[in-house]
Coordinates of C-alpha atoms in Angstrom, one line a residue:
M1 CA 8.3 -47.2 -25.0
N2 CA 5.1 -44.9 -24.2
S3 CA 4.7 -46.3 -20.6
P4 CA 2.5 -44.8 -17.9
E5 CA 6.1 -43.8 -15.9
L6 CA 7.4 -42.2 -19.5
R7 CA 4.2 -40.0 -20.1
A8 CA 4.4 -38.7 -16.4
G9 CA 7.8 -37.0 -16.6
Q10 CA 6.9 -35.9 -20.5
T11 CA 5.7 -32.7 -20.1
R12 CA 7.5 -31.6 -16.9
N13 CA 11.0 -32.0 -18.3
L14 CA 9.7 -30.9 -21.6
V15 CA 9.0 -27.9 -20.4
L16 CA 11.9 -27.0 -17.9
A17 CA 14.4 -28.0 -21.0
T18 CA 12.5 -25.4 -22.9
V19 CA 12.9 -22.8 -20.3
A20 CA 16.4 -23.7 -19.7
F21 CA 17.5 -23.4 -23.4
A22 CA 15.4 -20.1 -23.6
V23 CA 17.6 -18.6 -20.4
S24 CA 20.7 -19.5 -22.0
F25 CA 19.7 -18.5 -25.5
W26 CA 19.3 -15.1 -23.5
A27 CA 22.3 -15.0 -22.3
W28 CA 24.0 -16.4 -26.1
N29 CA 22.5 -13.2 -27.3
M30 CA 23.7 -10.8 -24.8
I31 CA 26.0 -8.8 -26.9
A32 CA 24.1 -8.2 -30.2
P33 CA 21.3 -5.9 -28.5
L34 CA 23.7 -3.7 -27.8
G35 CA 25.6 -3.6 -30.4
V36 CA 24.6 -0.1 -31.7
R37 CA 25.7 1.2 -28.1
Y38 CA 29.2 -0.7 -28.4
T39 CA 29.7 0.9 -31.9
G40 CA 29.0 4.0 -30.5
E41 CA 31.2 3.8 -27.8
L42 CA 34.2 2.4 -29.2
G43 CA 33.8 4.1 -32.8
L44 CA 33.6 0.7 -34.5
S45 CA 33.9 -0.1 -38.4
A46 CA 31.3 -1.8 -39.5
G47 CA 33.6 -5.0 -40.1
Q48 CA 34.5 -4.6 -36.2
K49 CA 30.7 -4.5 -35.0
S50 CA 29.5 -7.5 -37.4
L51 CA 33.0 -9.3 -35.5
L52 CA 31.9 -8.6 -32.0
V53 CA 28.4 -9.7 -32.9
A54 CA 28.9 -12.6 -34.1
T55 CA 32.0 -14.0 -32.0
P56 CA 30.0 -15.9 -29.7
V57 CA 28.2 -17.9 -32.4
L58 CA 31.1 -19.8 -33.2
V59 CA 32.0 -21.5 -29.4
G60 CA 27.7 -21.8 -29.5
S61 CA 28.2 -23.9 -32.8
V62 CA 30.8 -25.7 -32.6
G63 CA 30.9 -26.4 -28.5
R64 CA 27.8 -28.3 -29.5
I65 CA 29.7 -30.9 -31.0
L66 CA 31.1 -31.7 -27.8
A67 CA 28.0 -31.1 -25.7
G68 CA 26.2 -33.2 -27.9
A69 CA 28.6 -36.1 -27.2
L70 CA 28.6 -35.5 -23.8
T71 CA 24.9 -35.5 -23.1
D72 CA 24.8 -38.9 -24.8
R73 CA 27.2 -40.1 -22.2
F74 CA 26.2 -38.2 -18.8
G75 CA 22.6 -37.4 -19.7
G76 CA 20.6 -34.1 -19.7
R77 CA 20.2 -33.9 -16.2
L78 CA 23.6 -33.2 -15.4
M79 CA 24.5 -31.4 -18.5
F80 CA 22.1 -28.5 -18.5
P81 CA 23.3 -27.2 -15.1
V82 CA 26.9 -27.9 -16.1
L83 CA 26.9 -25.6 -19.3
M84 CA 24.6 -22.9 -17.5
V85 CA 26.7 -22.0 -14.2
A86 CA 29.6 -22.3 -16.7
S87 CA 28.3 -19.2 -18.8
A88 CA 27.2 -17.1 -15.7
P89 CA 30.8 -15.7 -15.4
F90 CA 31.1 -15.1 -19.1
V91 CA 28.1 -12.9 -18.9
L92 CA 29.8 -10.8 -16.2
L93 CA 33.2 -10.5 -18.0
V94 CA 31.4 -9.3 -21.1
A95 CA 29.8 -6.5 -18.7
A96 CA 33.4 -5.9 -16.9
A97 CA 34.5 -5.5 -20.8
G98 CA 32.0 -3.0 -21.8
E99 CA 32.7 -0.8 -18.8
A100 CA 36.3 -0.6 -19.4
E101 CA 35.4 0.1 -23.2
S102 CA 38.0 -2.7 -24.5
Y103 CA 37.2 -3.9 -28.1
G104 CA 39.6 -6.7 -27.2
L105 CA 38.3 -8.0 -24.0
L106 CA 34.9 -7.7 -25.3
L107 CA 36.1 -10.1 -28.3
V108 CA 37.4 -12.9 -25.7
F109 CA 35.0 -13.0 -23.6
G110 CA 32.3 -13.0 -25.9
F111 CA 33.7 -16.0 -27.5
F112 CA 33.4 -18.0 -24.2
L113 CA 30.0 -16.3 -23.8
G114 CA 29.4 -18.7 -26.2
I115 CA 29.6 -21.7 -24.0
A116 CA 25.7 -20.6 -23.1
G117 CA 24.5 -21.5 -27.0
T118 CA 25.7 -24.9 -26.5
T119 CA 22.4 -26.0 -24.7
F120 CA 20.6 -26.7 -27.7
A121 CA 22.7 -29.7 -28.2
V122 CA 21.8 -31.1 -25.1
G123 CA 18.2 -30.4 -24.9
I124 CA 17.6 -31.9 -28.4
P125 CA 18.9 -35.6 -27.2
F126 CA 17.2 -35.0 -24.0
V127 CA 13.6 -34.2 -25.1
N128 CA 14.0 -37.4 -27.6
S129 CA 14.3 -39.9 -25.1
W130 CA 11.1 -38.6 -23.2
Y131 CA 9.0 -39.7 -26.5
E132 CA 7.9 -41.9 -28.6
Q133 CA 9.2 -41.6 -32.3
S134 CA 5.5 -40.6 -33.6
R135 CA 5.7 -37.5 -31.0
R136 CA 9.6 -36.2 -31.6
G137 CA 8.8 -34.2 -34.4
F138 CA 6.3 -31.8 -31.4
A139 CA 9.0 -32.5 -28.7
T140 CA 11.9 -31.2 -30.8
G141 CA 9.8 -28.5 -31.9
V142 CA 8.1 -27.4 -28.9
F143 CA 11.7 -27.4 -27.2
G144 CA 13.1 -25.4 -30.3
A145 CA 11.0 -22.5 -29.1
G146 CA 13.5 -21.8 -26.3
M147 CA 15.3 -19.8 -29.2
G148 CA 13.0 -17.0 -28.2
G149 CA 15.6 -16.4 -25.5
T150 CA 16.9 -14.1 -28.3
A151 CA 13.9 -12.7 -28.3
L152 CA 13.8 -12.0 -24.7
S153 CA 17.4 -10.3 -25.0
A154 CA 16.6 -8.4 -28.2
F155 CA 13.4 -6.6 -26.2
F156 CA 14.2 -6.7 -22.5
T157 CA 18.3 -6.2 -22.7
P158 CA 18.4 -2.7 -24.2
R159 CA 15.5 -1.9 -21.8
F160 CA 17.5 -3.5 -18.6
V161 CA 20.2 -1.4 -19.0
D162 CA 17.8 2.0 -19.7
W163 CA 16.0 0.7 -16.2
F164 CA 18.5 -0.6 -14.2
G165 CA 22.1 0.3 -15.6
Y166 CA 24.4 -1.7 -17.6
V167 CA 26.2 -3.8 -15.4
A168 CA 23.3 -4.5 -13.6
T169 CA 21.7 -6.3 -16.6
H170 CA 24.4 -8.5 -16.9
V171 CA 23.8 -9.8 -13.0
V172 CA 20.5 -10.4 -13.7
V173 CA 21.3 -12.5 -16.5
A174 CA 23.8 -14.4 -14.9
V175 CA 22.1 -14.9 -11.6
A176 CA 19.4 -16.1 -14.1
L177 CA 21.2 -18.7 -15.2
V178 CA 22.7 -19.9 -12.1
A179 CA 18.9 -20.4 -10.9
M180 CA 18.0 -21.7 -13.5
A181 CA 21.0 -24.4 -13.4
T182 CA 19.6 -24.9 -9.6
V183 CA 16.2 -25.9 -10.9
C184 CA 16.8 -28.3 -13.2
W185 CA 19.1 -30.0 -11.1
L186 CA 16.7 -30.2 -8.5
L187 CA 13.4 -30.6 -11.1
M188 CA 14.8 -32.4 -14.0
R189 CA 15.0 -36.1 -14.7
D190 CA 16.5 -38.4 -17.7
A191 CA 14.2 -40.4 -19.3
P192 CA 13.4 -44.2 -17.7
G193 CA 15.1 -45.5 -20.9
W194 CA 17.7 -43.5 -21.6
T195 CA 21.0 -45.4 -21.3
P196 CA 24.3 -43.9 -21.2
N197 CA 26.4 -44.2 -24.4
T198 CA 30.3 -45.0 -22.8
A199 CA 31.8 -45.1 -26.1
P200 CA 34.9 -42.4 -26.1
V201 CA 33.6 -39.5 -27.8
V202 CA 36.0 -39.0 -30.8
P203 CA 35.3 -42.5 -32.1
K204 CA 31.7 -41.7 -31.6
L205 CA 32.2 -38.0 -33.4
A206 CA 33.7 -39.9 -35.8
A207 CA 31.0 -42.8 -36.6
A208 CA 28.5 -39.5 -36.5
V209 CA 30.3 -38.1 -39.2
R210 CA 29.8 -41.3 -41.4
L211 CA 26.3 -41.3 -41.4
P212 CA 24.6 -39.6 -44.7
V213 CA 21.9 -38.1 -42.4
T214 CA 24.3 -36.3 -40.3
W215 CA 25.8 -34.2 -43.4
Q216 CA 22.5 -33.8 -45.3
M217 CA 20.6 -32.4 -42.2
S218 CA 23.8 -30.0 -41.5
F219 CA 23.9 -28.4 -44.9
L220 CA 19.5 -27.5 -44.5
Y221 CA 20.2 -26.2 -40.7
A222 CA 22.9 -24.0 -41.7
V223 CA 20.5 -22.4 -43.6
A224 CA 17.5 -22.3 -41.9
F225 CA 19.2 -21.8 -38.6
G226 CA 21.9 -20.0 -39.6
G227 CA 19.6 -17.6 -41.4
F228 CA 17.7 -16.9 -37.9
V229 CA 20.6 -16.5 -35.8
A230 CA 22.1 -14.4 -38.5
F231 CA 19.1 -12.0 -38.5
S232 CA 18.5 -12.2 -34.7
T233 CA 22.1 -11.4 -34.3
Y234 CA 22.6 -8.5 -36.8
L235 CA 19.0 -7.1 -37.1
P236 CA 19.7 -4.6 -34.5
T237 CA 22.3 -3.3 -36.8
Y238 CA 20.8 -3.6 -39.8
L239 CA 17.7 -2.0 -38.8
N240 CA 19.5 0.8 -37.3
D241 CA 21.7 1.6 -41.2
I242 CA 18.5 0.8 -43.1
Y243 CA 15.9 2.8 -41.2
D244 CA 17.8 5.0 -38.8
F245 CA 16.0 2.9 -35.8
D246 CA 17.6 3.7 -32.3
L247 CA 18.7 0.6 -29.9
T248 CA 15.0 0.4 -28.1
A249 CA 13.1 0.6 -31.1
A250 CA 15.5 -1.9 -33.3
G251 CA 15.2 -4.1 -30.5
T252 CA 11.6 -4.2 -30.4
R253 CA 11.2 -4.8 -33.6
T254 CA 14.2 -7.6 -33.3
A255 CA 12.2 -9.8 -30.7
G256 CA 9.0 -9.4 -33.1
F257 CA 11.4 -11.2 -35.6
A258 CA 12.7 -14.0 -33.1
L259 CA 9.2 -14.0 -32.0
A260 CA 7.7 -15.5 -35.5
A261 CA 10.6 -17.8 -35.5
V262 CA 9.8 -19.3 -32.2
V263 CA 6.3 -19.9 -33.0
A264 CA 6.6 -21.3 -36.1
R265 CA 9.5 -23.8 -35.1
P266 CA 7.3 -26.2 -32.9
L267 CA 4.3 -25.4 -35.9
G268 CA 7.1 -27.0 -38.1
G269 CA 8.2 -30.1 -35.8
V270 CA 4.1 -30.6 -35.6
L271 CA 3.6 -30.2 -39.5
S272 CA 6.5 -32.8 -40.0
D273 CA 4.9 -35.8 -37.7
R274 CA 1.7 -35.3 -40.1
I275 CA 2.9 -34.3 -44.0
G276 CA 6.3 -35.4 -43.3
P277 CA 9.7 -33.2 -42.7
R278 CA 10.6 -33.2 -46.0
S279 CA 7.8 -31.2 -47.3
V280 CA 8.1 -28.7 -44.4
V281 CA 11.2 -28.1 -44.8
A282 CA 11.2 -27.3 -48.9
I283 CA 7.9 -25.0 -47.7
S284 CA 10.4 -23.3 -45.5
L285 CA 13.2 -22.9 -47.7
A286 CA 10.7 -21.4 -50.9
G287 CA 9.5 -18.7 -48.6
T288 CA 13.0 -18.0 -47.2
V289 CA 14.2 -17.4 -51.0
V290 CA 11.2 -15.4 -52.1
L291 CA 11.3 -13.4 -48.7
A292 CA 15.1 -12.7 -49.0
I293 CA 14.2 -10.9 -52.2
V294 CA 11.3 -8.9 -51.1
V295 CA 13.8 -7.7 -47.9
A296 CA 16.4 -7.0 -50.5
F297 CA 14.6 -4.1 -51.7
Q298 CA 14.1 -2.6 -48.8
P299 CA 10.6 -1.8 -48.7
P300 CA 9.6 0.8 -46.6
V301 CA 8.4 1.4 -42.9
E302 CA 6.2 0.3 -40.8
V303 CA 3.9 -2.1 -42.6
P304 CA 5.6 -3.5 -45.7
A305 CA 8.6 -4.0 -43.9
G306 CA 7.3 -5.5 -40.6
I307 CA 5.5 -7.8 -42.6
A308 CA 8.5 -8.8 -44.9
F309 CA 10.6 -9.6 -42.0
V310 CA 8.3 -11.3 -39.8
A311 CA 7.1 -13.4 -42.6
L312 CA 11.1 -14.2 -43.3
A313 CA 11.6 -15.2 -39.8
F314 CA 8.3 -17.3 -40.0
F315 CA 9.6 -19.3 -42.8
L316 CA 13.1 -20.3 -41.3
G317 CA 11.9 -21.1 -37.9
L318 CA 9.7 -23.4 -39.6
G319 CA 12.4 -25.1 -41.5
T320 CA 14.4 -25.3 -37.8
G321 CA 11.8 -27.4 -37.1
G322 CA 11.4 -29.3 -40.1
V323 CA 15.1 -30.4 -40.1
F324 CA 15.4 -31.6 -36.5
A325 CA 12.0 -33.5 -36.7
W326 CA 14.0 -35.2 -39.5
V327 CA 17.1 -35.8 -37.7
A328 CA 14.6 -38.0 -35.2
R329 CA 13.5 -39.6 -37.6
L330 CA 16.8 -40.9 -39.6
A331 CA 19.5 -40.9 -36.4
P332 CA 20.2 -44.0 -34.5
P333 CA 18.5 -43.4 -31.0
E334 CA 22.0 -43.8 -29.2
K335 CA 23.8 -41.2 -31.2
V336 CA 20.8 -38.6 -31.5
G337 CA 23.0 -36.7 -29.1
T338 CA 26.1 -36.7 -31.1
V339 CA 24.3 -36.1 -34.4
T340 CA 22.6 -33.2 -33.0
G341 CA 25.8 -31.8 -32.0
V342 CA 27.2 -31.7 -35.5
V343 CA 24.2 -30.6 -36.7
G344 CA 23.8 -28.0 -34.3
A345 CA 27.1 -26.9 -34.9
A346 CA 26.3 -26.5 -38.5
G347 CA 23.6 -24.7 -37.6
G348 CA 25.7 -22.2 -35.5
L349 CA 28.1 -21.7 -38.0
G350 CA 25.5 -21.1 -40.4
G351 CA 25.0 -18.0 -38.2
F352 CA 29.0 -16.9 -37.9
F353 CA 29.6 -16.0 -41.1
P354 CA 26.4 -14.1 -43.0
P355 CA 27.0 -11.1 -40.2
L356 CA 30.6 -11.0 -41.5
V357 CA 29.4 -11.0 -45.2
M358 CA 26.7 -8.2 -44.2
G359 CA 29.5 -6.0 -42.8
A360 CA 31.8 -6.5 -45.5
T361 CA 29.6 -6.2 -48.5
Y362 CA 27.4 -3.2 -47.2
E363 CA 26.9 -0.9 -49.8
V364 CA 28.7 -2.6 -52.3
L365 CA 27.4 -3.2 -55.6
L366 CA 23.7 -3.1 -54.3
S367 CA 22.4 -0.2 -52.0
G368 CA 22.5 -1.4 -48.2
Y369 CA 22.9 -5.0 -47.6
G370 CA 21.6 -6.1 -51.1
V371 CA 24.3 -8.4 -51.7
G372 CA 24.4 -10.5 -48.6
L373 CA 20.5 -10.9 -49.2
T374 CA 21.0 -11.6 -53.0
L375 CA 23.8 -14.4 -51.4
L376 CA 20.9 -15.3 -48.9
A377 CA 17.9 -16.2 -51.7
I378 CA 21.0 -17.8 -53.8
T379 CA 21.5 -20.4 -50.7
A380 CA 17.9 -21.0 -49.9
A381 CA 17.6 -22.2 -53.3
G382 CA 20.1 -24.6 -53.7
A383 CA 19.0 -26.0 -50.1
L384 CA 15.7 -26.0 -51.6
A385 CA 16.6 -28.1 -55.0
F386 CA 19.0 -30.6 -52.4
T387 CA 15.9 -30.9 -50.3
L388 CA 13.3 -32.1 -53.1
L389 CA 16.5 -34.3 -54.6
G390 CA 19.8 -34.9 -52.9
V391 CA 18.2 -35.9 -49.9
R392 CA 16.3 -39.0 -51.5
A393 CA 19.1 -40.2 -53.6
R394 CA 21.1 -40.5 -50.4
T395 CA 19.0 -41.8 -47.5
A396 CA 19.1 -45.1 -49.1
T397 CA 22.2 -45.8 -47.6
A398 CA 21.4 -44.4 -44.2
P399 CA 20.9 -46.7 -41.3
P400 CA 17.2 -48.0 -40.6
R401 CA 15.3 -46.1 -38.2
L402 CA 15.3 -47.5 -34.7
S403 CA 13.2 -46.7 -32.0

């Protein structure tokens, strides 16, 4: 499989896919870094603020199912540009809604802004087809580092608003989407060995759903990636509520959180190639349990809280890399895109509900967000037990690995 022709295009296409993913995730995360601004301008309650921040996650999650299936059929070289171009108008419409100070329009356009988050389900099968099985953990881990687009958004979006203005910031991101789509169309290529899966989408999805690996990895990814998405979108609000940071200061610290997860994700893929994804995911979840409990006690700023949040992000990022290295090992090659779509959707949905829970349980029973963080620790502990025991019991019935 690792022919000279394949090797020649691996690095270029992996880099292009990763950058396209990062730009898309920046657009997908345009609302969260400005959540404090919207709250002040529109007088939002905790629940309304949580819903606004979480809404783009919904389409970015569920849409991955269709995006993954379409990638199996049309390839990443077409799907990346199509999805980025389709996302650009909604970046501008979100700006228009914000200027009009319309909460309803922000929800509607934020919903469709979620299209930008579906590129994850395009990139995993795309880079997977460029690499032999022994290096797929590395490839999917590096590609997954593109989720650093959330760090870019958290750090730069508030600053761009200060430097250039609110509307101009959205114009810049929309132009970046179209420019990157053009670069992908001109320079990106599908792998030489890739062949379209022309089976009808609905039966193909049904077949993927019947695979044990789909449900097993969906649950684990909902915890690992869902935890990352939930924190990266809600952390500016969290830091404002608990530590009284302003928009820019909260964005800077959220960028640090996301960056730690970005660094950890490819490491999780590489370690999975060496020690196995089960061990990597187990380490990730064990660390998440411990750090969620630590954060629940609201350690003081700057150093204790900073270390706790960065460590939590690192463990979550490690798990996201491990889960998709596991997917690459267990999913039949012709169904990787479809399985990725379902698993990616589960991860995104895992990030949709926690902000709503955090908003609903703020200062309920426990101080601050103690209830929400306790629930995270309990969920991660259950996922750890499933990683060590449940997957092992069920993979015996999974399809044989193909390469």
